[in-house]
Short mmCIF file of N, CA and C in Angstrom, two decimals:
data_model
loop_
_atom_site.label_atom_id
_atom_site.label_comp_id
_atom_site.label_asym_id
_atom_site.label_seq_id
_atom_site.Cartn_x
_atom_site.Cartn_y
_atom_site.Cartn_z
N UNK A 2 21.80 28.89 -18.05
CA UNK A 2 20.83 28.61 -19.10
C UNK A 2 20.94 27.15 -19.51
N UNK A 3 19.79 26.55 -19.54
CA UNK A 3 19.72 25.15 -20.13
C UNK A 3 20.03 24.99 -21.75
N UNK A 4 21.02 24.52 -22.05
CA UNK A 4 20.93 24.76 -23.64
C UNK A 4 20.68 23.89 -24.57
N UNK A 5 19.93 22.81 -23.60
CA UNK A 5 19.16 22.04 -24.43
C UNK A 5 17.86 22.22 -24.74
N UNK A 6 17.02 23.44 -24.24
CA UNK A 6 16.14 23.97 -24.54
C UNK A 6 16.17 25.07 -25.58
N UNK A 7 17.31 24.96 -26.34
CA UNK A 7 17.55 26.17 -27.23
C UNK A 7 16.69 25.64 -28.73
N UNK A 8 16.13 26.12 -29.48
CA UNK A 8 15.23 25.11 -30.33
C UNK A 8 16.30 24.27 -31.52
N UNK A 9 17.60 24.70 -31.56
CA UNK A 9 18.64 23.87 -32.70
C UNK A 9 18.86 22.93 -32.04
N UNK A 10 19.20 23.22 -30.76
CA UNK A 10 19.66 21.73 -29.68
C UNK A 10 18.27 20.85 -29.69
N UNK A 11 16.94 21.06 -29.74
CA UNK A 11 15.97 20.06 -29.96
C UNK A 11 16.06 19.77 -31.22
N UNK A 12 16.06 20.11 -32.35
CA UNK A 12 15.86 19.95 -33.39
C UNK A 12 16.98 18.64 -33.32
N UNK A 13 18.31 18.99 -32.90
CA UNK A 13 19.66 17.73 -33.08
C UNK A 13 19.24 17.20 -32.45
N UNK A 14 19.03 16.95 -31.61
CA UNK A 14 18.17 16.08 -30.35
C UNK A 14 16.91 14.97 -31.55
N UNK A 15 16.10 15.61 -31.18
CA UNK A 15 15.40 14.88 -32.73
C UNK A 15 15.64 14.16 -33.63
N UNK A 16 16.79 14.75 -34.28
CA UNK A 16 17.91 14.13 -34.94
C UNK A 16 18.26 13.04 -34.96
N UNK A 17 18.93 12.73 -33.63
CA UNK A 17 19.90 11.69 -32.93
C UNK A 17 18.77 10.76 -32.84
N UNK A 18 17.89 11.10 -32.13
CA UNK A 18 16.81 9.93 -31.65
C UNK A 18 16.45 9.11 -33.12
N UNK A 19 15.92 10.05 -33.73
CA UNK A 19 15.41 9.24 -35.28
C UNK A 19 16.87 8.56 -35.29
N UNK A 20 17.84 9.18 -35.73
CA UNK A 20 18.62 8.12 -36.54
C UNK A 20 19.27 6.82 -35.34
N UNK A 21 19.39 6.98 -33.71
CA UNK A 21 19.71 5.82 -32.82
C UNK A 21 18.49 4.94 -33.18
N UNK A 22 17.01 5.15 -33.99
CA UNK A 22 16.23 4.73 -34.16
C UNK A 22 16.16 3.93 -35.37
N UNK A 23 16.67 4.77 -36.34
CA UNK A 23 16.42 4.45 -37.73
C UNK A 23 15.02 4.59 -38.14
N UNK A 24 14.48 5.84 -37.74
CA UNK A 24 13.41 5.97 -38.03
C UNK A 24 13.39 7.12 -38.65
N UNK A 25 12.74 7.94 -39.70
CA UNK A 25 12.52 9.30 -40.00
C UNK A 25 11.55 10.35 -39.42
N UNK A 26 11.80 11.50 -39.91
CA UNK A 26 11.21 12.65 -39.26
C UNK A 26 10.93 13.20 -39.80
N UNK A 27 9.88 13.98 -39.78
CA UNK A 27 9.01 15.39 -40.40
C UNK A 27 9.61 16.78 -39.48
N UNK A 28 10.00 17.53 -40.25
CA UNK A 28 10.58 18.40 -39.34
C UNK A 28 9.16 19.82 -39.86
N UNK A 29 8.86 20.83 -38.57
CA UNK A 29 7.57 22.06 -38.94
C UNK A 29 8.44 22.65 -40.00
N UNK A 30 7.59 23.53 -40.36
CA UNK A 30 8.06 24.91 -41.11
C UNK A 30 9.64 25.76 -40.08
N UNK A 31 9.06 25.91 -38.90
CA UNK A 31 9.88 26.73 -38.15
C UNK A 31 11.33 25.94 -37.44
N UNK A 32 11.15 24.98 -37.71
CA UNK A 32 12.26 23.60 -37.47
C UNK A 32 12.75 23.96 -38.46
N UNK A 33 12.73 24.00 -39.75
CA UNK A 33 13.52 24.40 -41.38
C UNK A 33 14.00 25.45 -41.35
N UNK A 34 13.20 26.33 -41.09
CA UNK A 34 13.76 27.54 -41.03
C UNK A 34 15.06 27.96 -39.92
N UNK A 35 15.04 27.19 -38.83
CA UNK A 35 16.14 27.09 -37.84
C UNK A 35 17.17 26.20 -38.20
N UNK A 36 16.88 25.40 -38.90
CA UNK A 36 18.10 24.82 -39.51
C UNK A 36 19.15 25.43 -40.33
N UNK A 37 17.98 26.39 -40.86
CA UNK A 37 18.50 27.06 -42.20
C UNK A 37 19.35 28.06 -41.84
N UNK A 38 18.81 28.65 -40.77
CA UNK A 38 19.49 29.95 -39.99
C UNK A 38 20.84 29.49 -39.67
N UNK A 39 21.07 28.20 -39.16
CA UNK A 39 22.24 27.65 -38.07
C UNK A 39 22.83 27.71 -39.25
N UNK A 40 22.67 26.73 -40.23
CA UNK A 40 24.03 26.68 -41.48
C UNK A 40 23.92 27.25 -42.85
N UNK A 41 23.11 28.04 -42.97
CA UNK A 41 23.03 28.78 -44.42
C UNK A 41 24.17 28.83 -44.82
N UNK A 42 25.32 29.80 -44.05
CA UNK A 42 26.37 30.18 -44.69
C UNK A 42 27.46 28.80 -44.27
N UNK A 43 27.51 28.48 -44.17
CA UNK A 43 28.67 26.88 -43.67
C UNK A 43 28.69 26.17 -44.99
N UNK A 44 29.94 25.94 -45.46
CA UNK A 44 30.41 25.10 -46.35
C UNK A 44 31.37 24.16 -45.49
N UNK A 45 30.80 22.74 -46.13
CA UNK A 45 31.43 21.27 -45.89
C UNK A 45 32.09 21.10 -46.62
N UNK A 46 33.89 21.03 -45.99
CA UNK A 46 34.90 20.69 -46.78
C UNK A 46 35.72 19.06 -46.48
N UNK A 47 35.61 18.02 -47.30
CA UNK A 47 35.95 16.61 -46.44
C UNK A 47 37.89 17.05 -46.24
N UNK A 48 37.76 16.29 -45.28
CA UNK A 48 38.96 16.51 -44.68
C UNK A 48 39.42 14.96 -45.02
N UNK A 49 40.45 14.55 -45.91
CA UNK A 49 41.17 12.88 -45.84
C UNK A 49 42.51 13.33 -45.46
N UNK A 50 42.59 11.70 -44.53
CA UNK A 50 44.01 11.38 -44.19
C UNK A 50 45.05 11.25 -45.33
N UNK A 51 46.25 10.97 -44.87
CA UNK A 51 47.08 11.00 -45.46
C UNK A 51 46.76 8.98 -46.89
N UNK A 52 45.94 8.32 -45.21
CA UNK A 52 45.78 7.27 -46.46
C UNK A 52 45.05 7.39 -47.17
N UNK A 53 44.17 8.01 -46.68
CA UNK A 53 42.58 7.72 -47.83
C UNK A 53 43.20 8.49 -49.04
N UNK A 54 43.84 9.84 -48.69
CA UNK A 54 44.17 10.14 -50.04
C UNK A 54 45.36 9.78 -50.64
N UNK A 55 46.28 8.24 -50.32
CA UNK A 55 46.61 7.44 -51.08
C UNK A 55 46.40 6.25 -51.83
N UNK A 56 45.03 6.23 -51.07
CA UNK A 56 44.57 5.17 -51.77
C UNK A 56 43.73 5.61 -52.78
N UNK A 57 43.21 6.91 -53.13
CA UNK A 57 42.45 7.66 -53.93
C UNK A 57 43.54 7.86 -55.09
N UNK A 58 44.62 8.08 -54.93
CA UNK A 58 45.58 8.14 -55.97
C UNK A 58 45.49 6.76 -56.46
N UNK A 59 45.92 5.75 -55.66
CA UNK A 59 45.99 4.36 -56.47
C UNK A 59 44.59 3.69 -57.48
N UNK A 60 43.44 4.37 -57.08
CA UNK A 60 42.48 4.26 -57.92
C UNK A 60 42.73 5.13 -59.06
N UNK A 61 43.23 5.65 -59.41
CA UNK A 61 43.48 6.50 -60.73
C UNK A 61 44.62 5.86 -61.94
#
């Protein structure tokens, strides 16, 4: 199976191009809705190094 024909892999695809572009995008109704599907449930947790979160202390 090609799995760049899968419609999330176009949608990132899309993606990439706009932003190697710096250009923006209109994404359809059914593009949103596949987005939505892929990460509804996904929470973004930042992950810092050991420096960043010493230097986050020294700002305090």
């Amino acid at each position: 199976m090609d799995n760049s024909k899968l419609p999330i892999n176009q949608i990132i695809e899309k993606l990439k191009q706009a932003s190697e572009s710096k250009q923006g995008i209109t994404l359809n109704s059914d593009e949103v809705v596949e987005l939505y599907e892929e990460f509804k449930d996904l929470v973004y947790i930042p992950v810092l190094s050991m420096e960043e979160l010493a230097e986050l202390s020294k700002k305090d």
